[in-house]
Every structure is written in C-alpha cells, then in structure tokens.
C-alpha cells in the first residue's frame, strides 16, 4: 500500500505545513489551514496527455522587438455587456474564471453565450452538476437554440480531455471547477489539490489547443472563490457575478483581466427568458428615486469607462443607547464612519446620539471617492429634515479637513447628468480649471462641505422663509421688512 502523506495547506496563499496551525504564518489569516492528503501518483486506465510546446520552441528566446503588437483576435458574443467586461470579446486560448453566489445566474449566462457562439463555432458545454436532460430543460425554458451545442455530463478530467480531442471545440465551458477531478490524485473533488491541479491542466489545454475556456467557481461565505487563492493568479481573467436575491439586476465585474481593463462592469436584468443587457442603467436606477424627501441625493459615479447616476438614501434617528448604530448598504462601512466624523467636526452636527443608516439604491456596491459629497449631503439632509432638490447632482471627494477634492473624468460625469435632465451639478472647485462643461446644466463649484451644504439647502430655506413673509406682509408691513432683513 502506498504511503500516505498528510499536510496542511492554506486555502488563501497556499502555504504548506506538516502540522495544523490556527493562523497561517504567511498571510496571517485565521482558520485557513486545510488537510491535504498526498499519495504517489498511480497509473490509471485513462491517462490524459496534455500537449506542450516542443523542445525547440522552449529552447529558443526571441527579442521583444520581433513580437507583433497587433490587437489580439477576439470573438464577439451577443451580450454587449459581457464584451465590455472582457475588453472587447473572447480571446482565443484564454482561461476565464466566473464566480458568484449560488443562484445568481452563472450557468444561465454561460448557457446563453454558448448557444449563441455555437451558431458559428464548435462549443463544448461540460456540466458536472447537472445531467444533459437538465441542461436541455433549462435551455428550452430560456428559449435558447442549442441544436449545434455539444453537451457532456462528466467530472473526470481525463475523459473530458478525450472528448475535447474528438470534438475540437473553439470554446469550452466547465461548470463547475469544484466538481472536476483528476483520477491520478487521491484527493476528493473540490479539495485544494484537485482544484489547483485541474485548473493547471485546463490552462495547458487552453494554451496548447488555442481553446477559450470558461470555468465556473463556487464562492465562500466571505464572497471569495472557493479553493486556493492562487487559483485566481493562474487564470487569465477573473469575473465576479454580483447581485441581491431581492433584485432582478446583476452586475458582472472584472477583478483581473490580462486582455483588458479591470475597471469595467456589465449590468444585466434577470427575466424569465434569461439575462438581458441594460444599455442605460442610470435610467433604471433613477426610475423610483425619492422626490422632495429628506435624506436622498443623486451622485454620479464611474464604473470602468461608463458613468452611472445612483441615488444615495440616508436615515438618522435619535437613539437612547450609548453606542448608536451605523449601518451601510452598498457603501464601505469605514467610509461612512469617516464622513460622519468630518461632518461632526467641521459642520458641528451632533451625530453621537443618532442612529445613521445609509443605503445605495438598486443593490449597487460603490467604491468611488467621488460619492463622498453625496453621502455627506444625504446624512445632513436627513439630520436637518430638509429635502434636497432632486434636480441637483453631487460630485466630489471629501477630505479629512472638510475640503472637497477634485475627481477624475468630471466631463463624463456631467454629461451623464445632463442627459437625464439634471439642472445643477455641485462639483469641486479644483475641477473648474481647463474644463469645458455643457451649457445646458449649471455648474456650481464648492471648496468645502460647509459651502456645499449652503448651496444644497439654500433654495429650500428661501422657500421656507417666503411663507411667513407672505403671511405677515398683508397684516403688518413692519414684520415684512424685519423678516426680509433677517432672511438676507
């Protein structure tokens, strides 16, 4: 009987140890060490031969100037949002990892793309979680024409490679990588060793046969892809499918892309017929925006190369407890605490006895410094119970001293606000230099948050003061002049 070696490996950084440790000494992560059983490899009936480059090619080194700089050939899909995230289409010989929560729509998206690509190319869809009949039922429900699509239900990597050599597809889909196993290894499917070795073999298949491979990866409760952290370093592209179960909107975000930008996102809407592209997501986010209600502002954020208009909602309520609650949805929690501290220190708002809740409507998660100004105004609006004009758009980064700092791509943000009918845009004063804005929208530069709040609440205060002016003007002319002087 072959000797069994037991090791412990960190699922975050791949650090190995002969004994179990509660904390990884390499990445300092707790409870990340998992048991790995290693046995000498044995020959099985099915032994996959993964072709590699010839010895002549490996021994030759070329100069960089001889390398062609032409664009990498890409294949377009029927989804413009997916093409945007991938950098302009699918690159031949690339390995793409798609992760997301269960039921978010990973298999649906890949089945739709596979059905479209199968019209002109050979596509092999390998499912390790469903039967071929289940895939057919789902395709019929989505009304996808899968007549030319090859479907194979298998989890053995060697058998999958044998089918790949026979079919010779241009695109290969593996759903999912946690179910695929290499019979030459004694580890169970889904273990760290199996996931790493299977991904490495798939990478060799993609590069040697020039096949674009999509693999689906499960995610942990922390929201990261299950398996060793080095899995994301091995592939060419890492995509995360995000969304909330209560919303029908999904966001596809690239966190790694060797063939394009990592700042692009794609927005989809889940319907009974599958996932559909959203060409104008700003309109969707603004359809149910609050009007004439305190605690709501509109901000312009950049997601990759596109500008989005999103509503920020805030609610402040008095609390009798010593530790008030701070809840943030769609916004980083530490950013909310920082902005509230600036609001207390520089403006004088006493928020120590207030529960503060901030939410980004539509289930969107934002990590853009330009949303700081909109969050500050939303919290101040709810605290003062004064509604902000919903024709105003707020753009700017807030510093620790209360200053409003300049942001990037201000022209594109303003153009998006103008397209959706906004009348005014409150922007940092630093963005006014050497910048041309459209004349249809009023640009108001501000230097700090106090000046911004005066601009945001100024029109509302004038309307409130106009009520007693009209009321007392008919009864007492002296009261009219006294209130008028006080308002000025």
PDB file of N, CA, C and O in Angstrom, residues 359-419:
ATOM      1  N   UNK A 359     -27.821  53.829   2.473  1.00  0.00           N
ATOM      2  CA  UNK A 359     -28.054  52.764   1.501  1.00  0.00           C
ATOM      3  C   UNK A 359     -27.895  53.309   0.095  1.00  0.00           C
ATOM      4  O   UNK A 359     -28.328  54.434  -0.197  1.00  0.00           O
ATOM      5  N   UNK A 360     -27.292  52.504  -0.766  1.00  0.00           N
ATOM      6  CA  UNK A 360     -27.221  52.801  -2.196  1.00  0.00           C
ATOM      7  C   UNK A 360     -28.371  52.058  -2.867  1.00  0.00           C
ATOM      8  O   UNK A 360     -28.430  50.832  -2.810  1.00  0.00           O
ATOM      9  N   UNK A 361     -29.293  52.785  -3.465  1.00  0.00           N
ATOM     10  CA  UNK A 361     -30.489  52.167  -4.026  1.00  0.00           C
ATOM     11  C   UNK A 361     -30.135  51.294  -5.223  1.00  0.00           C
ATOM     12  O   UNK A 361     -29.133  51.516  -5.912  1.00  0.00           O
ATOM     13  N   UNK A 362     -30.950  50.283  -5.454  1.00  0.00           N
ATOM     14  CA  UNK A 362     -30.752  49.392  -6.587  1.00  0.00           C
ATOM     15  C   UNK A 362     -29.844  48.224  -6.321  1.00  0.00           C
ATOM     16  O   UNK A 362     -29.570  47.437  -7.230  1.00  0.00           O
ATOM     17  N   UNK A 363     -29.346  48.087  -5.086  1.00  0.00           N
ATOM     18  CA  UNK A 363     -28.465  46.971  -4.772  1.00  0.00           C
ATOM     19  C   UNK A 363     -27.070  47.092  -5.348  1.00  0.00           C
ATOM     20  O   UNK A 363     -26.375  46.084  -5.529  1.00  0.00           O
ATOM     21  N   UNK A 364     -26.613  48.325  -5.630  1.00  0.00           N
ATOM     22  CA  UNK A 364     -25.294  48.547  -6.219  1.00  0.00           C
ATOM     23  C   UNK A 364     -24.281  48.755  -5.106  1.00  0.00           C
ATOM     24  O   UNK A 364     -24.581  49.377  -4.078  1.00  0.00           O
ATOM     25  N   UNK A 365     -23.080  48.244  -5.301  1.00  0.00           N
ATOM     26  CA  UNK A 365     -21.966  48.477  -4.375  1.00  0.00           C
ATOM     27  C   UNK A 365     -20.971  49.428  -5.036  1.00  0.00           C
ATOM     28  O   UNK A 365     -20.491  49.161  -6.140  1.00  0.00           O
ATOM     29  N   UNK A 366     -20.666  50.524  -4.346  1.00  0.00           N
ATOM     30  CA  UNK A 366     -19.865  51.600  -4.924  1.00  0.00           C
ATOM     31  C   UNK A 366     -18.585  51.762  -4.124  1.00  0.00           C
ATOM     32  O   UNK A 366     -18.605  51.767  -2.891  1.00  0.00           O
ATOM     33  N   UNK A 367     -17.481  51.892  -4.848  1.00  0.00           N
ATOM     34  CA  UNK A 367     -16.185  52.166  -4.234  1.00  0.00           C
ATOM     35  C   UNK A 367     -15.499  53.283  -5.012  1.00  0.00           C
ATOM     36  O   UNK A 367     -14.390  53.120  -5.519  1.00  0.00           O
ATOM     37  N   UNK A 368     -16.165  54.411  -5.112  1.00  0.00           N
ATOM     38  CA  UNK A 368     -15.675  55.555  -5.865  1.00  0.00           C
ATOM     39  C   UNK A 368     -15.546  56.739  -4.911  1.00  0.00           C
ATOM     40  O   UNK A 368     -16.519  57.103  -4.235  1.00  0.00           O
ATOM     41  N   UNK A 369     -14.365  57.374  -4.822  1.00  0.00           N
ATOM     42  CA  UNK A 369     -14.230  58.523  -3.910  1.00  0.00           C
ATOM     43  C   UNK A 369     -15.156  59.691  -4.246  1.00  0.00           C
ATOM     44  O   UNK A 369     -15.438  60.512  -3.374  1.00  0.00           O
ATOM     45  N   UNK A 370     -15.640  59.761  -5.478  1.00  0.00           N
ATOM     46  CA  UNK A 370     -16.476  60.891  -5.882  1.00  0.00           C
ATOM     47  C   UNK A 370     -17.863  60.872  -5.256  1.00  0.00           C
ATOM     48  O   UNK A 370     -18.614  61.842  -5.400  1.00  0.00           O
ATOM     49  N   UNK A 371     -18.242  59.789  -4.572  1.00  0.00           N
ATOM     50  CA  UNK A 371     -19.565  59.720  -3.952  1.00  0.00           C
ATOM     51  C   UNK A 371     -19.570  60.316  -2.554  1.00  0.00           C
ATOM     52  O   UNK A 371     -20.630  60.408  -1.930  1.00  0.00           O
ATOM     53  N   UNK A 372     -18.406  60.727  -2.050  1.00  0.00           N
ATOM     54  CA  UNK A 372     -18.326  61.238  -0.680  1.00  0.00           C
ATOM     55  C   UNK A 372     -19.248  62.428  -0.473  1.00  0.00           C
ATOM     56  O   UNK A 372     -19.956  62.513   0.537  1.00  0.00           O
ATOM     57  N   UNK A 373     -19.247  63.346  -1.412  1.00  0.00           N
ATOM     58  CA  UNK A 373     -20.037  64.566  -1.251  1.00  0.00           C
ATOM     59  C   UNK A 373     -21.527  64.248  -1.192  1.00  0.00           C
ATOM     60  O   UNK A 373     -22.269  64.848  -0.401  1.00  0.00           O
ATOM     61  N   UNK A 374     -21.991  63.314  -2.013  1.00  0.00           N
ATOM     62  CA  UNK A 374     -23.402  62.945  -1.986  1.00  0.00           C
ATOM     63  C   UNK A 374     -23.797  62.273  -0.686  1.00  0.00           C
ATOM     64  O   UNK A 374     -24.907  62.492  -0.173  1.00  0.00           O
ATOM     65  N   UNK A 375     -22.901  61.476  -0.108  1.00  0.00           N
ATOM     66  CA  UNK A 375     -23.196  60.823   1.166  1.00  0.00           C
ATOM     67  C   UNK A 375     -23.282  61.841   2.291  1.00  0.00           C
ATOM     68  O   UNK A 375     -24.186  61.788   3.145  1.00  0.00           O
ATOM     69  N   UNK A 376     -22.378  62.805   2.304  1.00  0.00           N
ATOM     70  CA  UNK A 376     -22.392  63.845   3.340  1.00  0.00           C
ATOM     71  C   UNK A 376     -23.679  64.649   3.274  1.00  0.00           C
ATOM     72  O   UNK A 376     -24.329  64.912   4.299  1.00  0.00           O
ATOM     73  N   UNK A 377     -24.094  65.040   2.093  1.00  0.00           N
ATOM     74  CA  UNK A 377     -25.313  65.835   1.936  1.00  0.00           C
ATOM     75  C   UNK A 377     -26.538  65.010   2.305  1.00  0.00           C
ATOM     76  O   UNK A 377     -27.493  65.519   2.905  1.00  0.00           O
ATOM     77  N   UNK A 378     -26.545  63.714   1.981  1.00  0.00           N
ATOM     78  CA  UNK A 378     -27.689  62.865   2.323  1.00  0.00           C
ATOM     79  C   UNK A 378     -27.842  62.727   3.834  1.00  0.00           C
ATOM     80  O   UNK A 378     -28.962  62.816   4.367  1.00  0.00           O
ATOM     81  N   UNK A 379     -26.730  62.517   4.545  1.00  0.00           N
ATOM     82  CA  UNK A 379     -26.800  62.411   6.001  1.00  0.00           C
ATOM     83  C   UNK A 379     -27.225  63.734   6.618  1.00  0.00           C
ATOM     84  O   UNK A 379     -28.064  63.772   7.539  1.00  0.00           O
ATOM     85  N   UNK A 380     -26.675  64.841   6.133  1.00  0.00           N
ATOM     86  CA  UNK A 380     -27.062  66.157   6.649  1.00  0.00           C
ATOM     87  C   UNK A 380     -28.519  66.461   6.351  1.00  0.00           C
ATOM     88  O   UNK A 380     -29.230  67.066   7.170  1.00  0.00           O
ATOM     89  N   UNK A 381     -29.007  66.061   5.188  1.00  0.00           N
ATOM     90  CA  UNK A 381     -30.403  66.294   4.830  1.00  0.00           C
ATOM     91  C   UNK A 381     -31.345  65.541   5.753  1.00  0.00           C
ATOM     92  O   UNK A 381     -32.374  66.076   6.184  1.00  0.00           O
ATOM     93  N   UNK A 382     -31.016  64.297   6.078  1.00  0.00           N
ATOM     94  CA  UNK A 382     -31.868  63.546   6.993  1.00  0.00           C
ATOM     95  C   UNK A 382     -31.778  64.088   8.414  1.00  0.00           C
ATOM     96  O   UNK A 382     -32.779  64.135   9.130  1.00  0.00           O
ATOM     97  N   UNK A 383     -30.581  64.522   8.824  1.00  0.00           N
ATOM     98  CA  UNK A 383     -30.418  65.056  10.183  1.00  0.00           C
ATOM     99  C   UNK A 383     -31.184  66.355  10.367  1.00  0.00           C
ATOM    100  O   UNK A 383     -31.820  66.575  11.405  1.00  0.00           O
ATOM    101  N   UNK A 384     -31.150  67.228   9.380  1.00  0.00           N
ATOM    102  CA  UNK A 384     -31.864  68.505   9.448  1.00  0.00           C
ATOM    103  C   UNK A 384     -33.311  68.403   8.981  1.00  0.00           C
ATOM    104  O   UNK A 384     -34.065  69.364   9.106  1.00  0.00           O
ATOM    105  N   UNK A 385     -33.687  67.239   8.416  1.00  0.00           N
ATOM    106  CA  UNK A 385     -35.035  67.019   7.888  1.00  0.00           C
ATOM    107  C   UNK A 385     -35.393  68.064   6.829  1.00  0.00           C
ATOM    108  O   UNK A 385     -36.492  68.616   6.804  1.00  0.00           O
ATOM    109  N   UNK A 386     -34.435  68.317   5.947  1.00  0.00           N
ATOM    110  CA  UNK A 386     -34.619  69.259   4.843  1.00  0.00           C
ATOM    111  C   UNK A 386     -34.361  68.510   3.544  1.00  0.00           C
ATOM    112  O   UNK A 386     -33.302  67.905   3.373  1.00  0.00           O
ATOM    113  N   UNK A 387     -35.315  68.528   2.661  1.00  0.00           N
ATOM    114  CA  UNK A 387     -35.182  67.808   1.396  1.00  0.00           C
ATOM    115  C   UNK A 387     -34.258  68.562   0.448  1.00  0.00           C
ATOM    116  O   UNK A 387     -34.231  69.801   0.423  1.00  0.00           O
ATOM    117  N   UNK A 388     -33.512  67.821  -0.317  1.00  0.00           N
ATOM    118  CA  UNK A 388     -32.622  68.382  -1.329  1.00  0.00           C
ATOM    119  C   UNK A 388     -33.314  68.338  -2.678  1.00  0.00           C
ATOM    120  O   UNK A 388     -34.060  67.396  -2.987  1.00  0.00           O
ATOM    121  N   UNK A 389     -33.084  69.362  -3.464  1.00  0.00           N
ATOM    122  CA  UNK A 389     -33.663  69.400  -4.803  1.00  0.00           C
ATOM    123  C   UNK A 389     -33.144  68.213  -5.618  1.00  0.00           C
ATOM    124  O   UNK A 389     -31.936  68.040  -5.782  1.00  0.00           O
ATOM    125  N   UNK A 390     -34.069  67.395  -6.126  1.00  0.00           N
ATOM    126  CA  UNK A 390     -33.661  66.203  -6.859  1.00  0.00           C
ATOM    127  C   UNK A 390     -33.191  66.512  -8.266  1.00  0.00           C
ATOM    128  O   UNK A 390     -32.850  65.596  -9.017  1.00  0.00           O
ATOM    129  N   UNK A 391     -33.148  67.766  -8.637  1.00  0.00           N
ATOM    130  CA  UNK A 391     -32.530  68.176  -9.894  1.00  0.00           C
ATOM    131  C   UNK A 391     -31.054  68.513  -9.727  1.00  0.00           C
ATOM    132  O   UNK A 391     -30.408  68.942 -10.677  1.00  0.00           O
ATOM    133  N   UNK A 392     -30.523  68.306  -8.505  1.00  0.00           N
ATOM    134  CA  UNK A 392     -29.118  68.550  -8.220  1.00  0.00           C
ATOM    135  C   UNK A 392     -28.356  67.230  -8.216  1.00  0.00           C
ATOM    136  O   UNK A 392     -28.858  66.210  -7.728  1.00  0.00           O
ATOM    137  N   UNK A 393     -27.144  67.283  -8.722  1.00  0.00           N
ATOM    138  CA  UNK A 393     -26.262  66.125  -8.741  1.00  0.00           C
ATOM    139  C   UNK A 393     -24.964  66.500  -8.027  1.00  0.00           C
ATOM    140  O   UNK A 393     -24.391  67.565  -8.302  1.00  0.00           O
ATOM    141  N   UNK A 394     -24.495  65.633  -7.114  1.00  0.00           N
ATOM    142  CA  UNK A 394     -23.340  65.937  -6.284  1.00  0.00           C
ATOM    143  C   UNK A 394     -22.168  65.057  -6.691  1.00  0.00           C
ATOM    144  O   UNK A 394     -22.298  63.832  -6.791  1.00  0.00           O
ATOM    145  N   UNK A 395     -21.021  65.703  -6.903  1.00  0.00           N
ATOM    146  CA  UNK A 395     -19.806  65.003  -7.324  1.00  0.00           C
ATOM    147  C   UNK A 395     -18.635  65.584  -6.555  1.00  0.00           C
ATOM    148  O   UNK A 395     -18.428  66.805  -6.572  1.00  0.00           O
ATOM    149  N   UNK A 396     -17.859  64.754  -5.874  1.00  0.00           N
ATOM    150  CA  UNK A 396     -16.685  65.265  -5.176  1.00  0.00           C
ATOM    151  C   UNK A 396     -16.204  64.325  -4.095  1.00  0.00           C
ATOM    152  O   UNK A 396     -16.990  63.565  -3.504  1.00  0.00           O
ATOM    153  N   UNK A 397     -14.918  64.378  -3.839  1.00  0.00           N
ATOM    154  CA  UNK A 397     -14.296  63.619  -2.757  1.00  0.00           C
ATOM    155  C   UNK A 397     -14.090  64.531  -1.561  1.00  0.00           C
ATOM    156  O   UNK A 397     -13.664  65.679  -1.711  1.00  0.00           O
ATOM    157  N   UNK A 398     -14.395  64.035  -0.378  1.00  0.00           N
ATOM    158  CA  UNK A 398     -14.302  64.825   0.853  1.00  0.00           C
ATOM    159  C   UNK A 398     -13.054  64.401   1.612  1.00  0.00           C
ATOM    160  O   UNK A 398     -12.836  63.213   1.871  1.00  0.00           O
ATOM    161  N   UNK A 399     -12.227  65.391   1.972  1.00  0.00           N
ATOM    162  CA  UNK A 399     -11.028  65.142   2.755  1.00  0.00           C
ATOM    163  C   UNK A 399     -11.293  65.213   4.241  1.00  0.00           C
ATOM    164  O   UNK A 399     -12.382  65.602   4.690  1.00  0.00           O
ATOM    165  N   UNK A 400     -10.295  64.853   5.026  1.00  0.00           N
ATOM    166  CA  UNK A 400     -10.457  64.847   6.482  1.00  0.00           C
ATOM    167  C   UNK A 400     -10.589  66.234   7.065  1.00  0.00           C
ATOM    168  O   UNK A 400     -11.102  66.403   8.176  1.00  0.00           O
ATOM    169  N   UNK A 401     -10.135  67.235   6.371  1.00  0.00           N
ATOM    170  CA  UNK A 401     -10.275  68.614   6.852  1.00  0.00           C
ATOM    171  C   UNK A 401     -11.536  69.284   6.341  1.00  0.00           C
ATOM    172  O   UNK A 401     -11.721  70.484   6.549  1.00  0.00           O
ATOM    173  N   UNK A 402     -12.399  68.531   5.654  1.00  0.00           N
ATOM    174  CA  UNK A 402     -13.655  69.085   5.173  1.00  0.00           C
ATOM    175  C   UNK A 402     -13.590  69.673   3.788  1.00  0.00           C
ATOM    176  O   UNK A 402     -14.612  70.147   3.285  1.00  0.00           O
ATOM    177  N   UNK A 403     -12.427  69.647   3.141  1.00  0.00           N
ATOM    178  CA  UNK A 403     -12.324  70.199   1.795  1.00  0.00           C
ATOM    179  C   UNK A 403     -12.904  69.235   0.775  1.00  0.00           C
ATOM    180  O   UNK A 403     -12.912  68.009   0.985  1.00  0.00           O
ATOM    181  N   UNK A 404     -13.380  69.765  -0.325  1.00  0.00           N
ATOM    182  CA  UNK A 404     -13.913  68.974  -1.427  1.00  0.00           C
ATOM    183  C   UNK A 404     -12.831  68.881  -2.493  1.00  0.00           C
ATOM    184  O   UNK A 404     -12.459  69.884  -3.103  1.00  0.00           O
ATOM    185  N   UNK A 405     -12.333  67.692  -2.727  1.00  0.00           N
ATOM    186  CA  UNK A 405     -11.208  67.470  -3.618  1.00  0.00           C
ATOM    187  C   UNK A 405     -11.693  67.096  -5.011  1.00  0.00           C
ATOM    188  O   UNK A 405     -12.781  66.563  -5.198  1.00  0.00           O
ATOM    189  N   UNK A 406     -10.852  67.376  -5.977  1.00  0.00           N
ATOM    190  CA  UNK A 406     -11.191  67.125  -7.364  1.00  0.00           C
ATOM    191  C   UNK A 406     -11.237  65.627  -7.645  1.00  0.00           C
ATOM    192  O   UNK A 406     -10.603  64.820  -6.985  1.00  0.00           O
ATOM    193  N   UNK A 407     -12.012  65.282  -8.677  1.00  0.00           N
ATOM    194  CA  UNK A 407     -12.176  63.882  -9.078  1.00  0.00           C
ATOM    195  C   UNK A 407     -11.836  63.756 -10.557  1.00  0.00           C
ATOM    196  O   UNK A 407     -11.702  64.746 -11.288  1.00  0.00           O
ATOM    197  N   UNK A 408     -11.708  62.524 -11.022  1.00  0.00           N
ATOM    198  CA  UNK A 408     -11.353  62.260 -12.404  1.00  0.00           C
ATOM    199  C   UNK A 408     -12.609  62.160 -13.273  1.00  0.00           C
ATOM    200  O   UNK A 408     -13.707  61.901 -12.771  1.00  0.00           O
ATOM    201  N   UNK A 409     -12.420  62.366 -14.579  1.00  0.00           N
ATOM    202  CA  UNK A 409     -13.466  62.217 -15.591  1.00  0.00           C
ATOM    203  C   UNK A 409     -14.706  63.037 -15.256  1.00  0.00           C
ATOM    204  O   UNK A 409     -15.830  62.560 -15.306  1.00  0.00           O
ATOM    205  N   UNK A 410     -14.491  64.285 -14.886  1.00  0.00           N
ATOM    206  CA  UNK A 410     -15.612  65.136 -14.498  1.00  0.00           C
ATOM    207  C   UNK A 410     -16.512  65.448 -15.687  1.00  0.00           C
ATOM    208  O   UNK A 410     -17.734  65.571 -15.537  1.00  0.00           O
ATOM    209  N   UNK A 411     -15.939  65.559 -16.894  1.00  0.00           N
ATOM    210  CA  UNK A 411     -16.777  65.856 -18.065  1.00  0.00           C
ATOM    211  C   UNK A 411     -17.759  64.737 -18.344  1.00  0.00           C
ATOM    212  O   UNK A 411     -18.926  64.990 -18.657  1.00  0.00           O
ATOM    213  N   UNK A 412     -17.304  63.496 -18.228  1.00  0.00           N
ATOM    214  CA  UNK A 412     -18.196  62.375 -18.496  1.00  0.00           C
ATOM    215  C   UNK A 412     -19.284  62.267 -17.439  1.00  0.00           C
ATOM    216  O   UNK A 412     -20.437  61.928 -17.745  1.00  0.00           O
ATOM    217  N   UNK A 413     -18.959  62.570 -16.204  1.00  0.00           N
ATOM    218  CA  UNK A 413     -19.971  62.538 -15.145  1.00  0.00           C
ATOM    219  C   UNK A 413     -21.035  63.614 -15.377  1.00  0.00           C
ATOM    220  O   UNK A 413     -22.238  63.360 -15.217  1.00  0.00           O
ATOM    221  N   UNK A 414     -20.596  64.814 -15.762  1.00  0.00           N
ATOM    222  CA  UNK A 414     -21.544  65.899 -16.009  1.00  0.00           C
ATOM    223  C   UNK A 414     -22.409  65.585 -17.236  1.00  0.00           C
ATOM    224  O   UNK A 414     -23.623  65.876 -17.254  1.00  0.00           O
ATOM    225  N   UNK A 415     -21.840  65.009 -18.257  1.00  0.00           N
ATOM    226  CA  UNK A 415     -22.610  64.673 -19.461  1.00  0.00           C
ATOM    227  C   UNK A 415     -23.704  63.655 -19.146  1.00  0.00           C
ATOM    228  O   UNK A 415     -24.817  63.741 -19.682  1.00  0.00           O
ATOM    229  N   UNK A 416     -23.412  62.714 -18.271  1.00  0.00           N
ATOM    230  CA  UNK A 416     -24.440  61.737 -17.886  1.00  0.00           C
ATOM    231  C   UNK A 416     -25.566  62.411 -17.111  1.00  0.00           C
ATOM    232  O   UNK A 416     -26.740  62.070 -17.297  1.00  0.00           O
ATOM    233  N   UNK A 417     -25.228  63.359 -16.244  1.00  0.00           N
ATOM    234  CA  UNK A 417     -26.259  64.081 -15.503  1.00  0.00           C
ATOM    235  C   UNK A 417     -27.106  64.948 -16.434  1.00  0.00           C
ATOM    236  O   UNK A 417     -28.331  65.041 -16.279  1.00  0.00           O
ATOM    237  N   UNK A 418     -26.466  65.584 -17.405  1.00  0.00           N
ATOM    238  CA  UNK A 418     -27.208  66.411 -18.358  1.00  0.00           C
ATOM    239  C   UNK A 418     -28.159  65.561 -19.206  1.00  0.00           C
ATOM    240  O   UNK A 418     -29.278  65.969 -19.518  1.00  0.00           O
ATOM    241  N   UNK A 419     -27.730  64.371 -19.578  1.00  0.00           N
ATOM    242  CA  UNK A 419     -28.551  63.507 -20.425  1.00  0.00           C
ATOM    243  C   UNK A 419     -29.844  63.116 -19.733  1.00  0.00           C
ATOM    244  O   UNK A 419     -30.863  62.889 -20.390  1.00  0.00           O
TER     245      UNK A 419
END
